[in-house]
Short mmCIF file of C-alpha atoms in Angstrom, two decimals:
data_model
loop_
_atom_site.label_atom_id
_atom_site.label_comp_id
_atom_site.label_asym_id
_atom_site.label_seq_id
_atom_site.Cartn_x
_atom_site.Cartn_y
_atom_site.Cartn_z
CA MET E 1228 111.90 -97.99 237.79
CA TYR E 1229 108.18 -98.49 238.44
CA ALA E 1230 106.48 -95.95 240.69
CA GLY E 1231 103.02 -97.20 241.55
CA GLY E 1232 101.31 -96.20 244.76
CA GLY E 1233 103.40 -96.35 247.89
CA SER E 1234 105.98 -98.62 246.36
CA CYS E 1235 108.33 -98.89 243.47
CA GLY E 1236 110.34 -101.53 241.75
CA PHE E 1237 113.74 -101.51 240.15
CA ILE E 1238 114.33 -103.43 236.94
CA ALA E 1239 117.75 -103.97 235.46
CA SER E 1240 117.89 -105.03 231.84
CA ARG E 1241 119.97 -104.64 228.77
CA ASP E 1242 119.83 -101.21 227.22
CA GLU E 1243 117.94 -102.49 224.20
CA GLU E 1244 114.58 -101.17 223.04
CA ARG E 1245 113.13 -104.68 222.57
CA TYR E 1246 113.44 -105.27 226.33
CA VAL E 1247 112.43 -101.84 227.57
CA ALA E 1248 109.40 -101.72 225.25
CA GLU E 1249 107.91 -104.70 227.10
CA TYR E 1250 107.69 -102.90 230.44
CA PRO E 1251 104.08 -101.76 230.76
CA LEU E 1252 104.54 -98.87 233.15
CA ARG E 1253 106.14 -95.48 233.59
CA LEU E 1254 109.91 -95.80 233.46
CA VAL E 1255 112.68 -93.71 234.96
CA SER E 1256 116.13 -94.56 233.68
CA ILE E 1257 119.70 -93.68 234.54
CA ALA E 1258 121.99 -91.87 232.12
CA PRO E 1259 125.44 -90.31 232.32
CA THR E 1260 125.57 -86.52 232.43
CA THR E 1261 128.16 -84.21 230.89
CA VAL E 1262 130.18 -84.44 234.13
CA GLU E 1263 132.54 -87.42 234.23
CA GLY E 1264 131.27 -90.11 236.64
CA GLU E 1265 127.95 -88.33 237.30
CA TYR E 1266 124.55 -89.84 236.52
CA GLY E 1267 121.10 -88.39 236.18
CA PHE E 1268 117.61 -89.83 235.94
CA GLY E 1269 114.84 -89.11 233.50
CA GLN E 1270 111.63 -90.56 232.15
CA ALA E 1271 112.16 -93.12 229.44
CA LEU E 1272 109.71 -93.55 226.56
CA TYR E 1273 107.58 -90.64 227.73
CA GLU E 1274 105.64 -90.72 224.48
CA ARG E 1275 103.92 -93.96 225.49
CA THR E 1276 102.66 -92.70 228.88
CA SER E 1277 99.02 -91.91 229.57
CA TYR E 1278 99.88 -88.22 229.37
CA MET E 1279 100.89 -88.56 225.73
CA ALA E 1280 99.16 -91.65 224.36
CA ARG E 1281 95.91 -91.39 226.36
CA GLU E 1282 93.79 -94.55 225.92
CA ASN E 1283 96.59 -96.35 224.04
CA ALA E 1284 99.07 -95.94 226.89
CA LYS E 1285 100.67 -98.79 228.77
CA ASP E 1286 100.33 -97.00 232.12
CA TRP E 1287 97.62 -95.29 234.13
CA VAL E 1288 99.23 -93.03 236.69
CA GLY E 1289 98.65 -89.63 238.18
CA THR E 1290 100.60 -86.87 239.86
CA THR E 1291 100.75 -88.58 243.24
CA THR E 1292 102.37 -91.63 241.71
CA VAL E 1293 105.01 -89.45 240.10
CA LEU E 1294 105.89 -88.06 243.54
CA TRP E 1295 106.76 -91.60 244.65
CA GLY E 1296 108.89 -91.86 241.53
CA ILE E 1297 110.79 -88.70 242.43
CA THR E 1298 111.47 -90.10 245.90
CA ALA E 1299 112.73 -93.34 244.39
CA ALA E 1300 114.89 -91.44 241.87
CA VAL E 1301 116.53 -89.54 244.74
CA TYR E 1302 117.14 -92.86 246.52
CA MET E 1303 118.67 -94.37 243.39
CA SER E 1304 120.88 -91.34 242.81
CA LEU E 1305 122.16 -91.49 246.38
CA MET E 1306 122.81 -95.22 246.07
CA GLY E 1307 124.40 -94.99 242.63
CA PRO E 1308 125.06 -98.01 240.41
CA LYS E 1309 127.50 -99.56 242.90
CA GLY E 1310 125.09 -99.11 245.80
CA MET E 1311 122.20 -100.64 243.85
CA LYS E 1312 124.39 -103.62 242.97
CA GLU E 1313 125.37 -104.03 246.63
CA LEU E 1314 121.72 -103.77 247.64
CA GLY E 1315 120.76 -106.56 245.25
CA GLU E 1316 123.62 -108.75 246.43
CA THR E 1317 122.67 -108.17 250.08
CA ILE E 1318 119.04 -109.11 249.44
CA LEU E 1319 120.12 -112.20 247.52
CA GLU E 1320 122.53 -113.32 250.25
CA LYS E 1321 120.11 -112.71 253.14
CA SER E 1322 117.15 -114.35 251.44
CA HIS E 1323 119.15 -117.44 250.47
CA TYR E 1324 120.64 -117.67 253.97
CA THR E 1325 117.14 -117.50 255.46
CA ALA E 1326 115.82 -120.14 253.08
CA SER E 1327 118.74 -122.45 253.87
CA ILE E 1328 118.29 -122.28 257.66
CA ILE E 1329 114.52 -122.75 257.38
CA ASP E 1330 115.06 -125.69 255.02
CA GLU E 1331 117.17 -127.37 257.73
CA LEU E 1332 114.17 -127.48 260.07
CA LYS E 1333 112.45 -130.82 260.51
CA ASN E 1334 108.92 -129.76 259.54
CA ALA E 1335 109.68 -127.12 256.91
CA ASP E 1336 110.79 -127.46 253.31
CA VAL E 1337 111.99 -124.83 250.84
CA PRO E 1338 111.25 -126.52 247.51
CA TYR E 1339 112.84 -123.98 245.14
CA SER E 1340 116.35 -122.55 245.03
CA GLY E 1341 116.08 -120.09 242.13
CA PHE E 1342 114.67 -116.92 243.67
CA PHE E 1343 115.64 -113.34 244.46
CA LYS E 1344 113.98 -112.28 247.72
CA GLU E 1345 110.74 -114.26 247.99
CA PHE E 1346 110.53 -118.00 248.48
CA PRO E 1347 107.83 -120.50 249.44
CA VAL E 1348 108.11 -122.65 252.55
CA LYS E 1349 106.05 -125.85 252.79
CA PHE E 1350 105.00 -126.82 256.31
CA SER E 1351 103.56 -129.97 257.86
CA LYS E 1352 100.94 -127.83 259.69
CA PRO E 1353 98.42 -125.31 258.37
CA VAL E 1354 100.04 -121.94 257.65
CA LYS E 1355 97.24 -120.09 259.45
CA GLU E 1356 98.11 -121.96 262.65
CA ILE E 1357 101.84 -121.26 262.28
CA ASN E 1358 101.24 -117.56 261.52
CA ASN E 1359 98.97 -117.19 264.56
CA GLN E 1360 101.67 -118.72 266.75
CA LEU E 1361 104.39 -116.55 265.19
CA MET E 1362 102.39 -113.47 266.20
CA SER E 1363 102.95 -114.43 269.85
CA HIS E 1364 106.67 -113.96 269.08
CA LYS E 1365 105.90 -110.60 267.40
CA ILE E 1366 106.73 -112.07 263.99
CA TYR E 1367 104.56 -111.71 260.93
CA GLY E 1368 104.54 -115.04 259.13
CA GLY E 1369 104.61 -115.59 255.41
CA LYS E 1370 101.67 -115.08 253.06
CA ASP E 1371 99.46 -118.15 253.15
CA LEU E 1372 99.67 -119.63 249.65
CA SER E 1373 97.26 -122.50 250.34
CA ILE E 1374 94.29 -120.23 249.63
CA ASP E 1375 95.36 -119.01 246.18
CA TYR E 1376 97.50 -122.01 245.25
CA PRO E 1377 95.99 -125.12 246.88
CA GLU E 1378 98.30 -127.33 244.82
CA LEU E 1379 101.19 -126.05 246.98
CA GLY E 1380 99.59 -127.45 250.14
CA ASP E 1381 100.42 -125.78 253.45
CA SER E 1382 102.89 -123.29 252.00
CA ALA E 1383 103.71 -119.69 252.86
CA LEU E 1384 105.61 -117.07 250.88
CA TYR E 1385 108.43 -115.43 252.83
CA CYS E 1386 110.25 -112.27 251.78
CA VAL E 1387 113.66 -111.15 253.02
CA THR E 1388 115.22 -107.79 252.16
CA GLU E 1389 118.09 -105.59 253.29
CA MET E 1390 115.86 -104.37 256.13
CA HIS E 1391 115.97 -107.74 257.91
CA SER E 1392 118.87 -108.14 260.33
CA LEU E 1393 120.55 -111.48 260.99
CA GLU E 1394 119.08 -111.29 264.50
CA MET E 1395 115.57 -111.04 263.03
CA ILE E 1396 116.23 -113.91 260.63
CA GLU E 1397 117.53 -116.16 263.40
CA LYS E 1398 114.57 -115.21 265.62
CA LEU E 1399 112.26 -116.42 262.83
CA ARG E 1400 114.22 -119.65 262.50
CA ASP E 1401 114.14 -120.26 266.26
CA ALA E 1402 110.38 -119.64 266.40
CA LEU E 1403 109.69 -121.89 263.40
CA GLU E 1404 111.86 -124.62 264.90
CA VAL E 1405 109.48 -124.81 267.86
CA LEU E 1406 106.24 -124.21 265.93
CA ALA E 1407 106.54 -125.94 262.58
#
C-alpha cells in the first residue's frame, strides 16, 4: 500500500522479494496473525525507508503521510482480502461497462480495452468544449489529454470507481450522447 498525501494506492503482487523490491515507496503489507483466519498489517522493508536509509531511501515521507497509511490500513483490515477482491472486481466491471456504453455513442470512441479504472475517450469535438457543457449537467468531464498528449487528439481520460452509481454512469452517457 502506498500512502502519499491525501491518497493511497493498493498494489497486489506475488509475495516475492524481486517484485516488492521494485516498489519505490513506503509499503504496508498484510500477514496472517497467530489467530486462525485473522490478518494484520505492518510496514514491509522498513530498513529501506527514509527513516532508516536517509539519502539512499526510495521514499520521502513524513509523519502526516503515515497517518494516511494508518487510515488506509484500517480500511483494508475492515475490507479483508475478500472485500478487496470484490472492490477490484466492482471497479473493473463498472469502468468497462462505462467504456462500452460511451463507445456506442456516435461521436465518441474508446480506443483501448485493456484497462482497470481509467480509460481514454476520443471525441470529434474539443474536450474543453465538451467538459464546459458537461458542467451544465453538474458532471465533471474527463481530464483533457490533448494538452499533454497531442498525438491522442481530442481525447479525455475518464475514471470510474466503486463510488460511481449506475445512475451517475448513465447520466454521463446521456449527456455525452447529446454533447459529443
